[in-house]
PDB file of C-alpha atoms and ligand atoms in Angstrom:
ATOM      1  CA  MET A   1     -84.556 139.686-133.007  1.00 51.00           C
ATOM      2  CA  THR A   2     -81.928 138.364-133.492  1.00 52.00           C
ATOM      3  CA  LEU A   3     -78.422 139.896-134.759  1.00 56.00           C
ATOM      4  CA  SER A   4     -77.008 140.986-137.969  1.00 52.00           C
ATOM      5  CA  SER A   5     -72.817 139.564-138.626  1.00 53.00           C
ATOM      6  CA  THR A   6     -72.700 142.512-140.524  1.00 67.00           C
ATOM      7  CA  THR A   7     -70.973 145.769-137.846  1.00 77.00           C
ATOM      8  CA  PRO A   8     -74.291 147.566-136.743  1.00 87.00           C
ATOM      9  CA  ARG A   9     -75.400 151.505-137.860  1.00 94.00           C
ATOM     10  CA  PRO A  10     -74.998 153.675-134.718  1.00 97.00           C
ATOM     11  CA  LEU A  11     -78.117 154.390-133.734  1.00 98.00           C
ATOM     12  CA  VAL A  12     -78.575 157.490-132.276  1.00 98.00           C
ATOM     13  CA  ALA A  13     -81.858 157.646-129.658  1.00 98.00           C
ATOM     14  CA  GLY A  14     -83.748 160.206-128.113  1.00 98.00           C
ATOM     15  CA  ASN A  15     -85.000 159.752-124.787  1.00 98.00           C
ATOM     16  CA  TRP A  16     -88.176 161.993-124.355  1.00 98.00           C
ATOM     17  CA  LYS A  17     -88.252 160.928-120.468  1.00 98.00           C
ATOM     18  CA  MET A  18     -91.289 162.888-118.719  1.00 98.00           C
ATOM     19  CA  ASN A  19     -92.197 165.359-121.698  1.00 98.00           C
ATOM     20  CA  GLY A  20     -93.695 166.340-123.980  1.00 97.00           C
ATOM     21  CA  LEU A  21     -97.955 166.546-124.647  1.00 98.00           C
ATOM     22  CA  SER A  22     -99.788 165.719-127.937  1.00 98.00           C
ATOM     23  CA  ALA A  23     -97.912 168.612-129.794  1.00 97.00           C
ATOM     24  CA  ALA A  24     -94.542 167.215-129.003  1.00 98.00           C
ATOM     25  CA  LEU A  25     -96.041 163.864-132.142  1.00 98.00           C
ATOM     26  CA  ASP A  26     -95.152 167.662-134.607  1.00 98.00           C
ATOM     27  CA  GLU A  27     -91.678 167.728-133.550  1.00 98.00           C
ATOM     28  CA  ALA A  28     -91.122 164.051-134.328  1.00 98.00           C
ATOM     29  CA  ARG A  29     -93.137 163.350-137.630  1.00 98.00           C
ATOM     30  CA  ALA A  30     -90.776 166.851-138.574  1.00 98.00           C
ATOM     31  CA  VAL A  31     -87.683 164.052-137.554  1.00 98.00           C
ATOM     32  CA  ALA A  32     -89.592 161.264-139.551  1.00 98.00           C
ATOM     33  CA  ALA A  33     -90.060 163.921-142.968  1.00 98.00           C
ATOM     34  CA  ALA A  34     -86.884 165.478-143.162  1.00 98.00           C
ATOM     35  CA  LEU A  35     -84.696 161.428-143.198  1.00 98.00           C
ATOM     36  CA  ASP A  36     -87.329 160.478-145.548  1.00 98.00           C
ATOM     37  CA  GLN A  37     -86.287 163.700-147.818  1.00 97.00           C
ATOM     38  CA  LYS A  38     -82.555 162.697-147.078  1.00 97.00           C
ATOM     39  CA  PRO A  39     -81.351 159.251-144.999  1.00 97.00           C
ATOM     40  CA  ALA A  40     -78.934 159.141-142.219  1.00 98.00           C
ATOM     41  CA  ALA A  41     -76.230 156.968-142.031  1.00 97.00           C
ATOM     42  CA  ALA A  42     -77.287 156.235-138.793  1.00 98.00           C
ATOM     43  CA  ARG A  43     -80.587 154.146-137.132  1.00 98.00           C
ATOM     44  CA  VAL A  44     -83.175 156.988-134.853  1.00 98.00           C
ATOM     45  CA  ALA A  45     -85.112 156.075-132.503  1.00 98.00           C
ATOM     46  CA  ILE A  46     -86.909 158.106-130.455  1.00 98.00           C
ATOM     47  CA  PHE A  47     -88.554 156.883-126.305  1.00 98.00           C
ATOM     48  CA  PRO A  48     -91.890 158.518-125.507  1.00 98.00           C
ATOM     49  CA  SER A  49     -93.210 158.698-122.762  1.00 98.00           C
ATOM     50  CA  ALA A  50     -95.726 155.685-122.511  1.00 98.00           C
ATOM     51  CA  LEU A  51     -99.129 157.681-123.085  1.00 98.00           C
ATOM     52  CA  LEU A  52     -97.526 158.933-126.769  1.00 98.00           C
ATOM     53  CA  LEU A  53     -95.596 155.562-127.078  1.00 98.00           C
ATOM     54  CA  HIS A  54     -98.320 154.235-129.919  1.00 98.00           C
ATOM     55  CA  ARG A  55     -99.444 157.283-131.664  1.00 98.00           C
ATOM     56  CA  LEU A  56     -95.643 157.926-131.656  1.00 98.00           C
ATOM     57  CA  ALA A  57     -95.500 154.783-133.502  1.00 98.00           C
ATOM     58  CA  GLU A  58     -98.771 155.420-135.814  1.00 98.00           C
ATOM     59  CA  THR A  59     -96.979 158.510-136.709  1.00 97.00           C
ATOM     60  CA  VAL A  60     -94.037 157.886-138.029  1.00 98.00           C
ATOM     61  CA  GLU A  61     -95.295 154.021-139.193  1.00 97.00           C
ATOM     62  CA  GLY A  62     -93.214 153.129-142.210  1.00 97.00           C
ATOM     63  CA  GLY A  63     -90.686 156.357-141.890  1.00 97.00           C
ATOM     64  CA  ALA A  64     -86.810 155.245-140.892  1.00 98.00           C
ATOM     65  CA  VAL A  65     -87.477 156.792-136.517  1.00 98.00           C
ATOM     66  CA  LEU A  66     -88.422 153.687-134.444  1.00 98.00           C
ATOM     67  CA  VAL A  67     -89.903 154.015-131.323  1.00 98.00           C
ATOM     68  CA  GLY A  68     -89.986 153.185-128.003  1.00 98.00           C
ATOM     69  CA  ALA A  69     -90.479 152.328-124.320  1.00 98.00           C
ATOM     70  CA  GLN A  70     -88.087 153.814-121.297  1.00 98.00           C
ATOM     71  CA  ASP A  71     -88.767 151.478-118.991  1.00 98.00           C
ATOM     72  CA  CYS A  72     -90.795 147.814-119.271  1.00 98.00           C
ATOM     73  CA  HIS A  73     -91.959 146.060-116.459  1.00 98.00           C
ATOM     74  CA  GLY A  74     -90.322 142.719-115.231  1.00 98.00           C
ATOM     75  CA  LYS A  75     -92.943 140.959-116.005  1.00 97.00           C
ATOM     76  CA  ALA A  76     -95.093 139.576-118.798  1.00 96.00           C
ATOM     77  CA  SER A  77     -98.689 141.204-116.682  1.00 97.00           C
ATOM     78  CA  GLY A  78     -99.818 141.035-113.101  1.00 97.00           C
ATOM     79  CA  ALA A  79    -101.067 143.160-110.029  1.00 98.00           C
ATOM     80  CA  HIS A  80     -98.356 146.277-110.853  1.00 98.00           C
ATOM     81  CA  THR A  81    -100.782 149.495-110.415  1.00 98.00           C
ATOM     82  CA  GLY A  82     -98.320 151.566-113.194  1.00 96.00           C
ATOM     83  CA  ASP A  83     -96.156 149.490-114.843  1.00 97.00           C
ATOM     84  CA  VAL A  84     -96.401 149.245-118.595  1.00 98.00           C
ATOM     85  CA  SER A  85     -94.578 145.555-119.814  1.00 98.00           C
ATOM     86  CA  ALA A  86     -92.842 144.256-122.717  1.00 98.00           C
ATOM     87  CA  GLU A  87     -95.835 143.841-124.171  1.00 98.00           C
ATOM     88  CA  MET A  88     -97.504 145.983-123.795  1.00 98.00           C
ATOM     89  CA  VAL A  89     -94.589 148.553-126.138  1.00 98.00           C
ATOM     90  CA  VAL A  90     -94.813 145.830-128.737  1.00 98.00           C
ATOM     91  CA  ASP A  91     -98.540 146.059-129.095  1.00 98.00           C
ATOM     92  CA  ALA A  92     -98.241 149.940-129.037  1.00 98.00           C
ATOM     93  CA  GLY A  93     -95.747 149.925-131.648  1.00 98.00           C
ATOM     94  CA  GLY A  94     -92.498 150.150-130.428  1.00 98.00           C
ATOM     95  CA  THR A  95     -89.921 148.283-131.605  1.00 98.00           C
ATOM     96  CA  MET A  96     -87.582 148.681-128.321  1.00 98.00           C
ATOM     97  CA  VAL A  97     -86.571 149.351-124.906  1.00 98.00           C
ATOM     98  CA  ILE A  98     -84.577 151.422-122.644  1.00 98.00           C
ATOM     99  CA  VAL A  99     -83.894 149.652-119.373  1.00 98.00           C
ATOM    100  CA  GLY A 100     -81.506 150.809-116.735  1.00 98.00           C
ATOM    101  CA  HIS A 101     -81.509 154.665-116.834  1.00 98.00           C
ATOM    102  CA  SER A 102     -79.908 155.859-114.361  1.00 97.00           C
ATOM    103  CA  GLU A 103     -82.755 158.233-113.416  1.00 97.00           C
ATOM    104  CA  ARG A 104     -85.360 155.121-113.048  1.00 97.00           C
ATOM    105  CA  ARG A 105     -82.516 153.162-110.848  1.00 97.00           C
ATOM    106  CA  THR A 106     -82.260 156.334-108.488  1.00 95.00           C
ATOM    107  CA  ASP A 107     -86.039 157.117-108.154  1.00 96.00           C
ATOM    108  CA  HIS A 108     -87.428 153.721-108.051  1.00 96.00           C
ATOM    109  CA  ALA A 109     -84.364 152.259-106.843  1.00 97.00           C
ATOM    110  CA  GLU A 110     -84.097 149.705-109.678  1.00 98.00           C
ATOM    111  CA  THR A 111     -81.448 147.352-108.384  1.00 98.00           C
ATOM    112  CA  CYS A 112     -78.810 145.225-111.684  1.00 98.00           C
ATOM    113  CA  ALA A 113     -80.802 142.291-110.919  1.00 98.00           C
ATOM    114  CA  GLN A 114     -84.365 144.211-111.287  1.00 98.00           C
ATOM    115  CA  VAL A 115     -82.507 145.639-114.896  1.00 98.00           C
ATOM    116  CA  ALA A 116     -81.602 142.578-116.373  1.00 98.00           C
ATOM    117  CA  GLY A 117     -84.727 140.647-115.407  1.00 98.00           C
ATOM    118  CA  LYS A 118     -85.818 143.593-117.969  1.00 98.00           C
ATOM    119  CA  VAL A 119     -83.677 143.533-120.467  1.00 98.00           C
ATOM    120  CA  GLU A 120     -84.788 139.336-120.021  1.00 98.00           C
ATOM    121  CA  ALA A 121     -89.112 139.991-120.505  1.00 98.00           C
ATOM    122  CA  ALA A 122     -88.385 142.589-123.421  1.00 98.00           C
ATOM    123  CA  LEU A 123     -86.244 139.579-125.515  1.00 98.00           C
ATOM    124  CA  ALA A 124     -89.073 137.828-124.600  1.00 98.00           C
ATOM    125  CA  ALA A 125     -90.965 139.756-125.903  1.00 98.00           C
ATOM    126  CA  GLY A 126     -89.302 140.715-129.369  1.00 98.00           C
ATOM    127  CA  LEU A 127     -87.969 144.556-128.512  1.00 98.00           C
ATOM    128  CA  GLU A 128     -84.373 145.691-128.562  1.00 98.00           C
ATOM    129  CA  PRO A 129     -83.150 147.000-125.591  1.00 98.00           C
ATOM    130  CA  ILE A 130     -80.739 149.678-124.689  1.00 98.00           C
ATOM    131  CA  VAL A 131     -78.894 148.620-121.657  1.00 98.00           C
ATOM    132  CA  CYS A 132     -77.780 152.015-119.855  1.00 98.00           C
ATOM    133  CA  VAL A 133     -74.441 151.993-116.879  1.00 98.00           C
ATOM    134  CA  GLY A 134     -72.970 154.776-115.416  1.00 98.00           C
ATOM    135  CA  GLU A 135     -71.084 156.163-111.697  1.00 98.00           C
ATOM    136  CA  PRO A 136     -72.179 158.398-110.057  1.00 97.00           C
ATOM    137  CA  LEU A 137     -69.896 161.892-109.644  1.00 96.00           C
ATOM    138  CA  GLU A 138     -68.276 160.448-106.366  1.00 97.00           C
ATOM    139  CA  LYS A 139     -66.776 156.571-108.014  1.00 97.00           C
ATOM    140  CA  ARG A 140     -65.506 158.971-110.691  1.00 96.00           C
ATOM    141  CA  GLU A 141     -64.403 161.247-108.520  1.00 96.00           C
ATOM    142  CA  ALA A 142     -62.617 158.624-106.050  1.00 97.00           C
ATOM    143  CA  GLY A 143     -61.315 157.009-109.135  1.00 97.00           C
ATOM    144  CA  GLN A 144     -64.016 153.777-109.262  1.00 98.00           C
ATOM    145  CA  ALA A 145     -65.586 154.466-112.429  1.00 98.00           C
ATOM    146  CA  VAL A 146     -64.232 151.586-114.503  1.00 98.00           C
ATOM    147  CA  THR A 147     -64.501 149.766-111.528  1.00 98.00           C
ATOM    148  CA  TYR A 148     -67.863 150.468-111.124  1.00 98.00           C
ATOM    149  CA  VAL A 149     -69.588 150.561-114.991  1.00 98.00           C
ATOM    150  CA  VAL A 150     -67.845 146.680-115.305  1.00 98.00           C
ATOM    151  CA  GLU A 151     -69.514 145.698-112.573  1.00 98.00           C
ATOM    152  CA  GLN A 152     -73.102 147.377-113.829  1.00 98.00           C
ATOM    153  CA  ILE A 153     -72.724 145.277-116.750  1.00 98.00           C
ATOM    154  CA  ARG A 154     -71.180 142.068-115.682  1.00 97.00           C
ATOM    155  CA  ASN A 155     -74.977 141.804-113.112  1.00 98.00           C
ATOM    156  CA  SER A 156     -77.404 144.168-115.933  1.00 98.00           C
ATOM    157  CA  LEU A 157     -76.985 141.665-118.615  1.00 98.00           C
ATOM    158  CA  PRO A 158     -78.225 138.545-119.094  1.00 97.00           C
ATOM    159  CA  ALA A 159     -76.834 135.707-120.991  1.00 95.00           C
ATOM    160  CA  SER A 160     -79.510 135.476-122.524  1.00 95.00           C
ATOM    161  CA  LEU A 161     -78.603 138.570-125.059  1.00 97.00           C
ATOM    162  CA  THR A 162     -76.069 135.284-126.635  1.00 96.00           C
ATOM    163  CA  GLY A 163     -77.321 136.205-130.430  1.00 95.00           C
ATOM    164  CA  GLN A 164     -80.020 138.792-129.595  1.00 96.00           C
ATOM    165  CA  ALA A 165     -79.901 142.394-131.059  1.00 96.00           C
ATOM    166  CA  PHE A 166     -79.046 144.750-128.012  1.00 98.00           C
ATOM    167  CA  ASN A 167     -77.287 148.361-127.287  1.00 98.00           C
ATOM    168  CA  VAL A 168     -75.395 149.667-124.070  1.00 98.00           C
ATOM    169  CA  ALA A 169     -75.745 152.689-123.641  1.00 98.00           C
ATOM    170  CA  TYR A 170     -72.387 154.180-120.864  1.00 98.00           C
ATOM    171  CA  GLU A 171     -73.907 157.659-119.911  1.00 98.00           C
ATOM    172  CA  PRO A 172     -72.125 159.273-116.712  1.00 98.00           C
ATOM    173  CA  ILE A 173     -75.098 159.767-114.213  1.00 97.00           C
ATOM    174  CA  TRP A 174     -73.394 163.385-113.894  1.00 96.00           C
ATOM    175  CA  ALA A 175     -73.236 164.289-117.175  1.00 96.00           C
ATOM    176  CA  ILE A 176     -76.869 163.754-118.139  1.00 95.00           C
ATOM    177  CA  GLY A 177     -78.674 167.536-118.349  1.00 91.00           C
ATOM    178  CA  THR A 178     -75.948 169.290-116.389  1.00 92.00           C
ATOM    179  CA  GLY A 179     -74.220 170.299-119.801  1.00 88.00           C
ATOM    180  CA  HIS A 180     -70.593 168.825-118.708  1.00 90.00           C
ATOM    181  CA  VAL A 181     -70.168 166.929-120.895  1.00 88.00           C
ATOM    182  CA  ALA A 182     -67.693 163.771-119.687  1.00 92.00           C
ATOM    183  CA  SER A 183     -64.316 164.388-121.260  1.00 96.00           C
ATOM    184  CA  ILE A 184     -63.366 162.435-124.950  1.00 97.00           C
ATOM    185  CA  ASP A 185     -60.334 160.748-122.204  1.00 97.00           C
ATOM    186  CA  ASN A 186     -62.977 159.899-120.462  1.00 97.00           C
ATOM    187  CA  ILE A 187     -64.605 158.321-123.294  1.00 98.00           C
ATOM    188  CA  VAL A 188     -63.070 156.890-124.559  1.00 98.00           C
ATOM    189  CA  GLU A 189     -61.237 154.895-121.412  1.00 98.00           C
ATOM    190  CA  MET A 190     -64.592 153.861-120.872  1.00 98.00           C
ATOM    191  CA  HIS A 191     -65.991 152.336-123.634  1.00 98.00           C
ATOM    192  CA  ALA A 192     -62.372 150.288-124.348  1.00 98.00           C
ATOM    193  CA  ALA A 193     -64.026 148.925-120.507  1.00 98.00           C
ATOM    194  CA  ILE A 194     -67.237 148.164-121.437  1.00 98.00           C
ATOM    195  CA  ARG A 195     -65.680 146.466-124.807  1.00 98.00           C
ATOM    196  CA  ALA A 196     -63.450 144.446-123.746  1.00 98.00           C
ATOM    197  CA  GLU A 197     -66.205 142.934-120.990  1.00 98.00           C
ATOM    198  CA  LEU A 198     -68.445 142.656-123.841  1.00 98.00           C
ATOM    199  CA  VAL A 199     -66.240 140.260-125.929  1.00 97.00           C
ATOM    200  CA  ALA A 200     -64.929 138.276-122.254  1.00 97.00           C
ATOM    201  CA  LYS A 201     -68.921 137.817-122.265  1.00 96.00           C
ATOM    202  CA  PHE A 202     -70.007 137.301-126.145  1.00 97.00           C
ATOM    203  CA  GLY A 203     -66.923 136.822-127.818  1.00 96.00           C
ATOM    204  CA  GLU A 204     -67.781 137.488-131.545  1.00 96.00           C
ATOM    205  CA  GLN A 205     -71.180 139.187-130.864  1.00 96.00           C
ATOM    206  CA  GLY A 206     -69.138 141.438-127.552  1.00 97.00           C
ATOM    207  CA  LYS A 207     -66.999 143.186-130.753  1.00 96.00           C
ATOM    208  CA  VAL A 208     -69.679 144.583-132.527  1.00 96.00           C
ATOM    209  CA  THR A 209     -72.727 145.566-129.335  1.00 97.00           C
ATOM    210  CA  PRO A 210     -73.554 149.154-130.200  1.00 98.00           C
ATOM    211  CA  ILE A 211     -71.846 151.850-127.019  1.00 98.00           C
ATOM    212  CA  LEU A 212     -73.657 154.710-126.822  1.00 98.00           C
ATOM    213  CA  TYR A 213     -73.063 157.371-125.196  1.00 98.00           C
ATOM    214  CA  GLY A 214     -75.173 159.650-123.409  1.00 98.00           C
ATOM    215  CA  GLY A 215     -74.399 163.190-121.043  1.00 97.00           C
ATOM    216  CA  SER A 216     -76.380 166.451-122.473  1.00 95.00           C
ATOM    217  CA  VAL A 217     -74.927 165.308-126.543  1.00 97.00           C
ATOM    218  CA  LYS A 218     -75.849 168.437-128.278  1.00 97.00           C
ATOM    219  CA  PRO A 219     -75.336 169.356-131.978  1.00 97.00           C
ATOM    220  CA  ASP A 220     -71.959 171.533-131.153  1.00 97.00           C
ATOM    221  CA  ASN A 221     -70.427 168.208-129.691  1.00 97.00           C
ATOM    222  CA  ALA A 222     -71.544 165.943-131.818  1.00 98.00           C
ATOM    223  CA  ARG A 223     -69.667 165.214-134.005  1.00 98.00           C
ATOM    224  CA  GLU A 224     -66.651 164.959-132.210  1.00 98.00           C
ATOM    225  CA  ILE A 225     -68.429 161.900-129.837  1.00 98.00           C
ATOM    226  CA  LEU A 226     -69.802 159.624-132.043  1.00 98.00           C
ATOM    227  CA  ALA A 227     -66.048 159.973-134.119  1.00 97.00           C
ATOM    228  CA  ALA A 228     -64.614 159.044-130.537  1.00 98.00           C
ATOM    229  CA  ALA A 229     -63.098 154.756-130.265  1.00 97.00           C
ATOM    230  CA  GLU A 230     -65.545 152.357-129.443  1.00 97.00           C
ATOM    231  CA  VAL A 231     -68.466 154.679-129.581  1.00 98.00           C
ATOM    232  CA  GLY A 232     -71.429 153.353-131.581  1.00 98.00           C
ATOM    233  CA  GLY A 233     -74.167 155.944-131.017  1.00 98.00           C
ATOM    234  CA  ALA A 234     -75.834 158.712-129.064  1.00 98.00           C
ATOM    235  CA  LEU A 235     -78.054 158.672-125.938  1.00 98.00           C
ATOM    236  CA  VAL A 236     -80.044 161.582-126.471  1.00 98.00           C
ATOM    237  CA  GLY A 237     -81.793 163.158-123.674  1.00 98.00           C
ATOM    238  CA  GLY A 238     -82.588 167.765-124.146  1.00 97.00           C
ATOM    239  CA  ALA A 239     -81.522 167.906-127.478  1.00 98.00           C
ATOM    240  CA  SER A 240     -83.875 165.188-128.284  1.00 98.00           C
ATOM    241  CA  LEU A 241     -87.451 166.883-127.625  1.00 98.00           C
ATOM    242  CA  LYS A 242     -86.821 169.549-130.838  1.00 98.00           C
ATOM    243  CA  ALA A 243     -86.103 168.056-134.209  1.00 98.00           C
ATOM    244  CA  LYS A 244     -83.721 170.767-134.854  1.00 98.00           C
ATOM    245  CA  ASP A 245     -81.474 170.221-132.421  1.00 98.00           C
ATOM    246  CA  PHE A 246     -81.870 166.328-133.378  1.00 98.00           C
ATOM    247  CA  LEU A 247     -81.889 166.059-136.921  1.00 98.00           C
ATOM    248  CA  ALA A 248     -78.024 167.709-135.989  1.00 98.00           C
ATOM    249  CA  ILE A 249     -76.335 165.260-133.717  1.00 98.00           C
ATOM    250  CA  ILE A 250     -78.033 162.429-136.388  1.00 98.00           C
ATOM    251  CA  GLU A 251     -76.409 164.379-139.223  1.00 98.00           C
ATOM    252  CA  ALA A 252     -73.229 163.783-137.205  1.00 97.00           C
ATOM    253  CA  ALA A 253     -73.387 159.868-136.613  1.00 96.00           C
TER     254      ALA A 253
HETATM  255  C1  PEP B   1     -80.492 160.737-121.734  1.00 67.56           C
HETATM  256  O1  PEP B   1     -81.686 161.165-121.195  1.00 67.56           O
HETATM  257  O2  PEP B   1     -80.191 159.491-121.320  1.00 67.56           O
HETATM  258  C2  PEP B   1     -79.349 162.393-121.299  1.00 67.56           C
HETATM  259  C3  PEP B   1     -78.453 161.417-121.574  1.00 67.56           C
HETATM  260  O3  PEP B   1     -80.091 162.650-121.051  1.00 67.56           O
HETATM  261  P1  PEP B   1     -79.794 164.591-121.607  1.00 67.56           P
HETATM  262  O4  PEP B   1     -79.122 164.253-122.929  1.00 67.56           O
HETATM  263  O5  PEP B   1     -80.379 165.794-121.270  1.00 67.56           O
HETATM  264  O6  PEP B   1     -77.994 164.989-120.191  1.00 67.56           O
END
């Protein structure tokens, strides 16, 4: 997908992680129906498990909800048991993909170089990536959070993103699924540093690339977070599982 020249709408992305059986399709259906009734200012995307992706894409087809995968492999096909290729995501009806989520960097020891390879694969298949970065608690406590995240940006975003639609998500690891939200000052400082790096790397395009915040975004804190400088949307885990909560966050964008 190529880049539009205008400033993108905010993106509110729901990452279902390893949650959601068939019944969860009703939640996606409810989100789609609500957006049909009252269109949102934000773009909205849901990232279900790979097994639900196809059915979810069929469920929301023709509506405002975009669908994506939580990961893709860096290769187009081959002997990679249990993995899903970017082309398979497209084939199943997805248009986006999350890459480099901290849970994958931790659980599967994914490196920035591998994340960059996944971005390349996603672009080759025509997917719009959300590239996740974020520091662990010890880096934050050591005063090294910004340096750590900027390094992740440098090494996880390949030059081939130039001219392509993509998003960055800043997700401090200590804020994911913990109920501890980064302070607005922390968010603004980090988003400014990411913006500077994006501009250094991608020029004019880097000025408008959406930078999402993720980490315990809930209906009661979404408005303040989404109004902060350089916050171009939210990557939402737990609160995206229930249509009511997710819609309240979408409404705040
Ligand atoms: C996430 O899944 O990326 C996330 C930020 O989760 P949560 O909103 O539950 O912290």
